[in-house]
Short mmCIF file of C-alpha atoms in Angstrom, two decimals:
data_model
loop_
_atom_site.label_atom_id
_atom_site.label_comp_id
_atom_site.label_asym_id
_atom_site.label_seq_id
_atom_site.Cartn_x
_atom_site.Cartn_y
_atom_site.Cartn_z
CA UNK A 23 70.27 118.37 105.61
CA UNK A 24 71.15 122.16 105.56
CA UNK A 25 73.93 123.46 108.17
CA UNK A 26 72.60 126.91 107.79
CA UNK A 27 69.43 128.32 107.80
CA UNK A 28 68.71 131.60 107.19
CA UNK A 29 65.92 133.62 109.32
CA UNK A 30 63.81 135.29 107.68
CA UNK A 31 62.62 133.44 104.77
CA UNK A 32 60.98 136.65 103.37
CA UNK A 33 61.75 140.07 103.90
CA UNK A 34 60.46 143.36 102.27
CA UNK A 35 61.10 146.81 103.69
CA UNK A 36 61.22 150.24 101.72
CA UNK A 37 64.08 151.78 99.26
CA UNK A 38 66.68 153.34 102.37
CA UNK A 39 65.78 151.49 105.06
CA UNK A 40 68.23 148.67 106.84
CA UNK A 41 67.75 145.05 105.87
CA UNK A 42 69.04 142.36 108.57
CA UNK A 43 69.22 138.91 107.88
CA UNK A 44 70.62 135.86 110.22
CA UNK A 45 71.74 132.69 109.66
CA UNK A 46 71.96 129.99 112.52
CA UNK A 47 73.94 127.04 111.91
CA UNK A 48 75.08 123.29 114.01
CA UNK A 49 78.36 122.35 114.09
CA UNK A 50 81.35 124.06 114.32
CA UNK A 51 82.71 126.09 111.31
CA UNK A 52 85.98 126.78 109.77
CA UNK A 53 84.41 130.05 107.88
CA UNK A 54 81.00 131.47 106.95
CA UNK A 55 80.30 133.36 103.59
CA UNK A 56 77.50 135.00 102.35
CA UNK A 57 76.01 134.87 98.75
CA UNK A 58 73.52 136.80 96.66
CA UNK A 59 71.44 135.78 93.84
CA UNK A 60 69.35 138.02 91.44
CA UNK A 61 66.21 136.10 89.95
CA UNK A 62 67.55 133.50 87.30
CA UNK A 63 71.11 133.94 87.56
CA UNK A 64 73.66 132.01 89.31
CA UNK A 65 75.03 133.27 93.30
CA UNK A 66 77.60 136.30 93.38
CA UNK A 67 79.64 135.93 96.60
CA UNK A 68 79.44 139.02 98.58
CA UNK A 69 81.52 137.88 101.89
CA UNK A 70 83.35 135.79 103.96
CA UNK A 71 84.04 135.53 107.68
CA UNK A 72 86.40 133.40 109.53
CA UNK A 73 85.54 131.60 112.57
CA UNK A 74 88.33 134.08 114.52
CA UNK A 75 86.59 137.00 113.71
CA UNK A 76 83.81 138.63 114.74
CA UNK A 77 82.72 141.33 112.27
CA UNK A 78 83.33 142.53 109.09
CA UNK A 79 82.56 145.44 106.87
CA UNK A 80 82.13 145.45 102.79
CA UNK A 81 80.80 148.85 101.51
CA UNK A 82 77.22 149.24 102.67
CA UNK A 83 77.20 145.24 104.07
CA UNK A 84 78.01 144.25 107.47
CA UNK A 85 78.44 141.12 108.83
CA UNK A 86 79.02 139.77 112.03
CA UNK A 87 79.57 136.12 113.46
CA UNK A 88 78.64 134.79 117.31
CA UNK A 89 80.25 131.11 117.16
CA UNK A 90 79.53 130.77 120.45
CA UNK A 91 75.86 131.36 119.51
CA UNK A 92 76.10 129.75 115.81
CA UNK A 93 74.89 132.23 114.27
CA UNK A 94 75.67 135.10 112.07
CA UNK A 95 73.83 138.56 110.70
CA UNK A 96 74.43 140.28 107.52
CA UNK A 97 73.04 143.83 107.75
CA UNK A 98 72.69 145.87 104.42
CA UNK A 99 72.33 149.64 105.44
CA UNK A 100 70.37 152.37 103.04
CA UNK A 101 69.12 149.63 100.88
CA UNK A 102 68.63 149.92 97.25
CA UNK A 103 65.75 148.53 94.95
CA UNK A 104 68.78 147.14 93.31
CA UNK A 105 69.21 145.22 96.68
CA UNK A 106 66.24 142.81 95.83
CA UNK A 107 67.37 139.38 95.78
CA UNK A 108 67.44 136.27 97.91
CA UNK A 109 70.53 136.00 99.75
CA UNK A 110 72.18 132.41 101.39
CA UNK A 111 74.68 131.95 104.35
CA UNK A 112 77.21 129.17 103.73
CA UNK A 113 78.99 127.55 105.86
CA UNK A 114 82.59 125.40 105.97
CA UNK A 115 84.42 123.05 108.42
CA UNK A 116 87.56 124.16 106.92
CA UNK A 117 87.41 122.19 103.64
CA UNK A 118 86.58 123.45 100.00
CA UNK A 119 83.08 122.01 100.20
CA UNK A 120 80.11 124.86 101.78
CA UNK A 121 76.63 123.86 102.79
CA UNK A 122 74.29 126.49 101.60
CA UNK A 123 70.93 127.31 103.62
CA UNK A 124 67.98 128.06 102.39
CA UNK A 125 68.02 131.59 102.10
CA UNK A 126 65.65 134.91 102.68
CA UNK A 127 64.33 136.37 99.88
CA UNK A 128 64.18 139.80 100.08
CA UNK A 129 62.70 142.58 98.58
CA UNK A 130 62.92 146.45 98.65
CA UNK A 131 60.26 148.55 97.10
CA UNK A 132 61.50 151.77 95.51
CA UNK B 298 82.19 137.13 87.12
CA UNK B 299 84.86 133.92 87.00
CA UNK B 300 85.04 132.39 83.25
CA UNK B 301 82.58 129.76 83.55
CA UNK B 302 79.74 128.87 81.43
CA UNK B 303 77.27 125.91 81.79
CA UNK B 304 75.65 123.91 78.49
CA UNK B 305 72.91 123.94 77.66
CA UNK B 306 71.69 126.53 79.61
CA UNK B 307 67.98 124.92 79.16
CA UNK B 308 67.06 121.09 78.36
CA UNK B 309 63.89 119.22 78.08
CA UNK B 310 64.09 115.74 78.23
CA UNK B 311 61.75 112.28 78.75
CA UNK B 312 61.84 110.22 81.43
CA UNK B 313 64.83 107.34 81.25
CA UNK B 314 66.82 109.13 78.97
CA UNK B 315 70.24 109.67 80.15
CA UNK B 316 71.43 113.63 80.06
CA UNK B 317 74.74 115.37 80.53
CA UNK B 318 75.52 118.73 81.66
CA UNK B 319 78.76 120.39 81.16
CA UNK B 320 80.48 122.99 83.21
CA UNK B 321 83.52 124.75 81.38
CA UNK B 322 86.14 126.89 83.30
CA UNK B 323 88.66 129.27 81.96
CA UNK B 324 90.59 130.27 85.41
CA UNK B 325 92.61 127.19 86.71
CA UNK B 326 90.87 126.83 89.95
CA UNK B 327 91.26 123.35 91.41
CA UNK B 328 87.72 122.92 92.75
CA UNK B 329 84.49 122.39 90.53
CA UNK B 330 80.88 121.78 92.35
CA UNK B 331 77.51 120.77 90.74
CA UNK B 332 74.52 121.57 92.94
CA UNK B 333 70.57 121.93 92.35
CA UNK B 334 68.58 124.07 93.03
CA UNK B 335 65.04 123.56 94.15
CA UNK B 336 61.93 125.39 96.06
CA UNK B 337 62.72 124.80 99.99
CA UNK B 338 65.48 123.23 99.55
CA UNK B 339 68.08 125.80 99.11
CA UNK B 340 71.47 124.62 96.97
CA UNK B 341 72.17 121.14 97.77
CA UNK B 342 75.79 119.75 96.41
CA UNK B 343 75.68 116.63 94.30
CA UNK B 344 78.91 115.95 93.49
CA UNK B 345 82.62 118.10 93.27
CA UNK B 346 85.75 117.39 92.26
CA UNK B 347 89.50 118.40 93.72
CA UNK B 348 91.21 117.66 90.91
CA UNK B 349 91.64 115.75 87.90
CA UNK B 350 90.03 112.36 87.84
CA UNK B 351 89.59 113.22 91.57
CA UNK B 352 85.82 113.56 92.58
CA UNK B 353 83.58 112.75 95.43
CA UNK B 354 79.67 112.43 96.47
CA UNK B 355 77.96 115.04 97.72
CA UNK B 356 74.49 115.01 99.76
CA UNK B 357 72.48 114.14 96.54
CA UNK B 358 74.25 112.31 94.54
CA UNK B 359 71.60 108.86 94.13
CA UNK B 360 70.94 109.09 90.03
CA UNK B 361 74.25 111.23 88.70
CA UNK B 362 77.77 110.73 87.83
CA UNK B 363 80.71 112.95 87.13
CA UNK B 364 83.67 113.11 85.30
CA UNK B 365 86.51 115.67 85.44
CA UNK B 366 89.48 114.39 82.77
CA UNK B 367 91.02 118.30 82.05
CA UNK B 368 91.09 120.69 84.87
CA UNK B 369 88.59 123.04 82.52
CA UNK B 370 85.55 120.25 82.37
CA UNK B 371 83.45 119.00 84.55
CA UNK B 372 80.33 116.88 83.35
CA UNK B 373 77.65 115.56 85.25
CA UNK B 374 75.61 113.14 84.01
CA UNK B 375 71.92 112.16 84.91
CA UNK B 376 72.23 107.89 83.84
CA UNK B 377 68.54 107.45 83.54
CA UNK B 378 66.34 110.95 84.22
CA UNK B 379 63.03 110.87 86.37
CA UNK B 380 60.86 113.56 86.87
CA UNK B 381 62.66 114.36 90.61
CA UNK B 382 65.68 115.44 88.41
CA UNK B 383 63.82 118.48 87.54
CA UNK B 384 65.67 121.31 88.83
CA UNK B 385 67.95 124.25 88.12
CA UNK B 386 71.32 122.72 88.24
CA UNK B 387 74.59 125.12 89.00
CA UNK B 388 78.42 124.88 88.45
CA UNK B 389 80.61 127.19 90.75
CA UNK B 390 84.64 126.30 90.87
CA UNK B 391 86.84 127.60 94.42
CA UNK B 392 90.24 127.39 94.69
CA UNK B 393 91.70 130.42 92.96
CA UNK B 394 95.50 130.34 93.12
CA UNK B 395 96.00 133.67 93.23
CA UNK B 396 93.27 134.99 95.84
CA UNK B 397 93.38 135.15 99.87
CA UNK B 398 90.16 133.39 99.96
CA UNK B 399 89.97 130.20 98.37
CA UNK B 400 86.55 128.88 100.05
CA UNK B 401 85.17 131.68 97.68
CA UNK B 402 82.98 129.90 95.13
CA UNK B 403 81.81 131.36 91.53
CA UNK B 404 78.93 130.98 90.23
CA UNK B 405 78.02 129.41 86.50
CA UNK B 406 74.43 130.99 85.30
CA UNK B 407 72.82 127.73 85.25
CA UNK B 408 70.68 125.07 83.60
CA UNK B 409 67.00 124.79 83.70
CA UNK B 410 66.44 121.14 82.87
CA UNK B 411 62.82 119.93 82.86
CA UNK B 412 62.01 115.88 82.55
CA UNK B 413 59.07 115.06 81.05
#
């Protein structure tokens, strides 16, 4: 079974708006990452979080993590049509192996 | 993008044939993964490896096997393919020497296999 699962499965919202997508998860976590992946390609990482931290910025993505709450957000400001994609949390108990969710697909219309 | 590439990047095979997949790396990182990919299912792992001759199950692994004999190569073989095997299968490989994360995983581009 998936650790994480991401909420919403769909999302589309118009070129400069904010996307914001969650991920809830069950057990206790060592780190949380977040992936992208364009239609027919393979996952580009985009960032990671540690379970001692609480938010984090990477250019126009923001992420924050609640472990308390199990769940984390990953907000992408001004989006881009470039943007479109579906995008998984993963999760880690502090070994090499992740458990992906499911993942929201979203799109942005230009 | 990491130096990985997956072959073949698209199979068709029948039914009880037995198929293997081959994920190639170029940047000495000690981890290799093989997952699939389906509809509502997100990435699921199948099997990974830690090293050399080192590997262990993941949440699917009924109907593969893997083999890792030189750090660069990882195969995972299907023994007899049925039609659930369908699926986009990915590589990725963690466990970069040189970088501050090493949970980071990177991506191959894939392999569509369809049995028939």
């Amino acid at each position: 079974s998936q650790q994480g699962e991401e909420d919403p499965q769909a999302l589309s919202i118009q070129e400069g708006e904010n996307a914001t997508m969650n991920c809830s998860y069950k057990t206790s976590i060592n780190n949380l990452q977040w992936y992208r992946q364009n239609s027919g390609r393979g996952l580009v990482h985009l960032i990671l979080i540690r379970s001692n931290e609480r938010e984090k910025h990477s250019g126009r993505l923001r992420v924050t993590l609640d472990t308390s709450k199990k769940s984390s957000s990953l907000l992408i400001t001004a989006s881009r049509a470039a943007d479109t994609a579906s995008y998984f949390c993963a999760t880690s108990g502090g070994y090499q192996k992740v458990t992906f969710g499911i993942g929201t697909k979203l799109q942005v219309i230009p | 993008d990491a130096g990985i590439t997956q072959s073949p990047r698209h199979k068709v095979t029948e039914t009880g044939t037995p198929v293997t997949l081959r994920c190639h790396q170029t940047e000495n990182h000690r981890y290799m993964y093989w997952y699939r990919q389906d509809p509502g299912h997100g990435l699921r792992l199948i099997h990974y490896s830690y090293g050399v001759k080192d590997t262990d199950k993941g949440e699917v692994s009924d109907g593969y096997s893997v083999s890792r004999s030189k750090t660069e190569d990882f195969l995972l073989t299907l023994e007899s393919a049925t039609s659930s095997q369908t699926s986009v299968y990915f590589c990725a490989i963690s466990g970069n020497p040189w970088a501050a994360n090493q949970e980071t995983q990177y991506f191959g581009p894939g392999t569509r296999l369809l049995v028939l």
